[in-house]
C-alpha positions as protocol buffer text, in pm:
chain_id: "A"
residue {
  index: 1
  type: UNK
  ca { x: 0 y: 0 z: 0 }
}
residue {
  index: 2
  type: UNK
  ca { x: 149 y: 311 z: -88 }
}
residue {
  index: 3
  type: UNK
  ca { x: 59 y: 594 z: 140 }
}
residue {
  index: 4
  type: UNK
  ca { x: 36 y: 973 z: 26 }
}
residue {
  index: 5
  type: UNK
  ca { x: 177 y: 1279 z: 177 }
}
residue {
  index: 6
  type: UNK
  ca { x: -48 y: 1551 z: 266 }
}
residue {
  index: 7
  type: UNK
  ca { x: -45 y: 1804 z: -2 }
}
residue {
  index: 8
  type: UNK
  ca { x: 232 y: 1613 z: -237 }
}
residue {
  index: 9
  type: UNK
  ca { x: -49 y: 1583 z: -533 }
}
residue {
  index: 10
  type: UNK
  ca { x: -40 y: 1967 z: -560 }
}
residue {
  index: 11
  type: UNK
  ca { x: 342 y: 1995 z: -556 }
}
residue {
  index: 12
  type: UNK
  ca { x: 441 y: 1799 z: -800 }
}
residue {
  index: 13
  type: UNK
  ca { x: 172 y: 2031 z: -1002 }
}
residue {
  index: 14
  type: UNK
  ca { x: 377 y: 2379 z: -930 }
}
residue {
  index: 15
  type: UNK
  ca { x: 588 y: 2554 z: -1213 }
}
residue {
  index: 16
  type: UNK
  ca { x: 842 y: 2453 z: -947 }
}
residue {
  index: 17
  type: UNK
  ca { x: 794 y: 2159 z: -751 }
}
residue {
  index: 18
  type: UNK
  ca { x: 1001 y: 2255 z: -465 }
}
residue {
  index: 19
  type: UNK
  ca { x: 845 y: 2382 z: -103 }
}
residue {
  index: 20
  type: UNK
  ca { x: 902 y: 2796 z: -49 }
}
residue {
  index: 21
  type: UNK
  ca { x: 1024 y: 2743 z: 275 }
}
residue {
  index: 22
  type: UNK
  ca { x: 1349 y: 2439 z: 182 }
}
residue {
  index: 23
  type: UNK
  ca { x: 1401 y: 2666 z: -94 }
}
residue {
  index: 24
  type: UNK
  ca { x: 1422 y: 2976 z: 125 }
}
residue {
  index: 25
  type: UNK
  ca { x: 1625 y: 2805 z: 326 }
}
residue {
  index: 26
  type: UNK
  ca { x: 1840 y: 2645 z: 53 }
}
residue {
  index: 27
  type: UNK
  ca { x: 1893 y: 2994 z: -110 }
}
residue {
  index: 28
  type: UNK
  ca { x: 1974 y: 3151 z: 260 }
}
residue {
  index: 29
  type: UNK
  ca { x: 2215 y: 2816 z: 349 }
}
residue {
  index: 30
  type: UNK
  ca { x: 2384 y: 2909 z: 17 }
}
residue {
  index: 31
  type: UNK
  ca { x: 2416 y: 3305 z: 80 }
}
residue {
  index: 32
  type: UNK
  ca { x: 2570 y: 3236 z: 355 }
}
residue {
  index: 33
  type: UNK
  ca { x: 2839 y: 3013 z: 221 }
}
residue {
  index: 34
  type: UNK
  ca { x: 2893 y: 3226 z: -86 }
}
residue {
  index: 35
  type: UNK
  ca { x: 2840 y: 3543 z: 24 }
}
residue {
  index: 36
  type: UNK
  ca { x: 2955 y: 3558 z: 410 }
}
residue {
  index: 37
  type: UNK
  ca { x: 2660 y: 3734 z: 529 }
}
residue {
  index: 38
  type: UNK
  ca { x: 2260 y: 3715 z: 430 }
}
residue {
  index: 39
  type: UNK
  ca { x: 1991 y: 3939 z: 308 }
}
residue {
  index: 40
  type: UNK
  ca { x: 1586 y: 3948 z: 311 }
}
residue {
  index: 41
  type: UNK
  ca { x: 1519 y: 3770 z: -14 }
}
residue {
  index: 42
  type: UNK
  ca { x: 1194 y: 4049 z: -3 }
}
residue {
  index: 43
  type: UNK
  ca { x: 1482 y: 4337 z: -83 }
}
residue {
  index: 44
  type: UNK
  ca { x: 1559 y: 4112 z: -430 }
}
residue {
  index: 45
  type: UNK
  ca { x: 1194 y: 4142 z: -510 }
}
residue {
  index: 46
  type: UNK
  ca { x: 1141 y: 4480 z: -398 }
}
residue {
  index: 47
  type: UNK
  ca { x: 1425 y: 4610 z: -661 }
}
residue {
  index: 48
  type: UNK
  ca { x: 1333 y: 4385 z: -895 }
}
residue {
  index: 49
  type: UNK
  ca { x: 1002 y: 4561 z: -936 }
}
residue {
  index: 50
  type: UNK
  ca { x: 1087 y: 4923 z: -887 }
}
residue {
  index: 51
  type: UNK
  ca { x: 1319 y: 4824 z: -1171 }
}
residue {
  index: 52
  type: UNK
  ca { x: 1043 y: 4681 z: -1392 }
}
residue {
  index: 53
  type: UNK
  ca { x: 798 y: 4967 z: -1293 }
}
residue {
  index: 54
  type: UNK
  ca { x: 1039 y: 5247 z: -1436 }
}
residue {
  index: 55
  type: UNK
  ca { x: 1008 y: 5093 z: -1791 }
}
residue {
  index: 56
  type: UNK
  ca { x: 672 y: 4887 z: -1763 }
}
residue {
  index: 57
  type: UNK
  ca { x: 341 y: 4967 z: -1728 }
}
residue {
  index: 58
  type: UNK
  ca { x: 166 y: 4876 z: -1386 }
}
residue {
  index: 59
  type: UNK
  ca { x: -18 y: 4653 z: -1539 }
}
residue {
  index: 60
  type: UNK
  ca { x: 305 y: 4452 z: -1692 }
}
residue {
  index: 61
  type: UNK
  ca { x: 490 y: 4488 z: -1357 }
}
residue {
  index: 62
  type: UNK
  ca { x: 152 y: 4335 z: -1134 }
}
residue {
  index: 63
  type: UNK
  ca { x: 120 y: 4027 z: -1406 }
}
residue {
  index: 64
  type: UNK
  ca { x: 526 y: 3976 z: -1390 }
}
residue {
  index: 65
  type: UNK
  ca { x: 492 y: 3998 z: -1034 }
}
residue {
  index: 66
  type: UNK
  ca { x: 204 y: 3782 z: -971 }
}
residue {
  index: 67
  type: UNK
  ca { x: -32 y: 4065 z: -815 }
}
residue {
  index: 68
  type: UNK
  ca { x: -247 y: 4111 z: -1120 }
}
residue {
  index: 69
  type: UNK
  ca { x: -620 y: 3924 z: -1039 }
}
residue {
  index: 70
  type: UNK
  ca { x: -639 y: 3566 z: -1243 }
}
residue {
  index: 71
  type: UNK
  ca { x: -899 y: 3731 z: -1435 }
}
residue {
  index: 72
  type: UNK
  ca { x: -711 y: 3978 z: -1562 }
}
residue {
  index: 73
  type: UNK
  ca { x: -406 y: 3807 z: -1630 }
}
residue {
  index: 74
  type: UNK
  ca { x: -682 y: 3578 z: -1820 }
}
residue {
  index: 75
  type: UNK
  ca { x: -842 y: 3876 z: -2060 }
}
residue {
  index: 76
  type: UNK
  ca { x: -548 y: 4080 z: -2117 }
}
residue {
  index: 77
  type: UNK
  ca { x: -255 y: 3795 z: -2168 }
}
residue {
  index: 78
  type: UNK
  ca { x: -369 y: 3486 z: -2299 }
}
residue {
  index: 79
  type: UNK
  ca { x: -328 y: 3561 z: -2645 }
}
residue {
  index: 80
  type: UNK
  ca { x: -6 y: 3444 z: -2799 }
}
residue {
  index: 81
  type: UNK
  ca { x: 171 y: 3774 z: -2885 }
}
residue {
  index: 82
  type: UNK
  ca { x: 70 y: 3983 z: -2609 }
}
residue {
  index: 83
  type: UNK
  ca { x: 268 y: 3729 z: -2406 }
}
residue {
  index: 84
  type: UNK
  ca { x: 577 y: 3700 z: -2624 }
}
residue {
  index: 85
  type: UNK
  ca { x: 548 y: 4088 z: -2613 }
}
residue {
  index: 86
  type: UNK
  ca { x: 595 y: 4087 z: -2201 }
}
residue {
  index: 87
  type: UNK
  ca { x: 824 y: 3874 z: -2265 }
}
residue {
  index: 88
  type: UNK
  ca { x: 989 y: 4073 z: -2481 }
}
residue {
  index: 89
  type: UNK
  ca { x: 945 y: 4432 z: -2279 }
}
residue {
  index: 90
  type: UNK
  ca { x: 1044 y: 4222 z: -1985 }
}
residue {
  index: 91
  type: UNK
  ca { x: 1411 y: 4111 z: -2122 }
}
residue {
  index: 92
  type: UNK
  ca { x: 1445 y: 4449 z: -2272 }
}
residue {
  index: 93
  type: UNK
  ca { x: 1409 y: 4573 z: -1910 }
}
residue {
  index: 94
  type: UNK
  ca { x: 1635 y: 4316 z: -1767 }
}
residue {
  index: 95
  type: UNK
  ca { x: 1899 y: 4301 z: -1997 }
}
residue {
  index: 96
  type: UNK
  ca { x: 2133 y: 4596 z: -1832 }
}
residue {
  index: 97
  type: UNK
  ca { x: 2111 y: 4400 z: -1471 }
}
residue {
  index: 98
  type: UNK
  ca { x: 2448 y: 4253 z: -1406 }
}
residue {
  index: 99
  type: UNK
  ca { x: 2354 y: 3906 z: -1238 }
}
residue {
  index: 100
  type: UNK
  ca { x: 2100 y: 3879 z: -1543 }
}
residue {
  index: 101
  type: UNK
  ca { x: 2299 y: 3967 z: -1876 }
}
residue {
  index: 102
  type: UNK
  ca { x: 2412 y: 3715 z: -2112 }
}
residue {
  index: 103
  type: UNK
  ca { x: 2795 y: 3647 z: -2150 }
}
């Protein structure tokens, strides 16, 4: 008999199958190792999207972001080019972070 964990069904549905907190902790463990010290993963984020917002529109920046509602995201970026168009506007904005260029 082959028993189940408690929520594993739904994980191994995710984008990325991996629990937030071991991957928090993973990326902190890691910091610390690499970097000698640690930061608030939060201060990441936080420049990450005052960077987007100075070249995006809010509504870009809260569907990158994952604060746009589901039915929003659903009538404004479902079709096929508007979302190789974020994609596009989103690399454009990107491409002059360090950590993130190619090469």
């Amino acid at each position: 008999m082959e028993t189940q964990v408690k929520g594993q069904g739904v994980l191994s549905q995710r984008f990325i199958p991996v629990k937030p907190r071991r991957l928090r902790e993973y990326i902190y463990r890691r910091m610390g190792e690499v970097l000698g010290h640690r930061f608030q993963l939060r201060i990441i984020r936080h420049g990450v999207t005052t960077h987007l917002a100075l070249r995006l529109s809010k509504l870009e920046v809260d569907v990158l972001t994952g604060h746009a509602p589901g039915d929003v995201v659903q009538d404004h970026n479902l079709k096929k080019d508007t979302l190789g168009d974020l994609r596009r506007k989103y690399y454009e904005a990107m491409r002059n972070v360090p950590c993130l260029s190619e090469g």
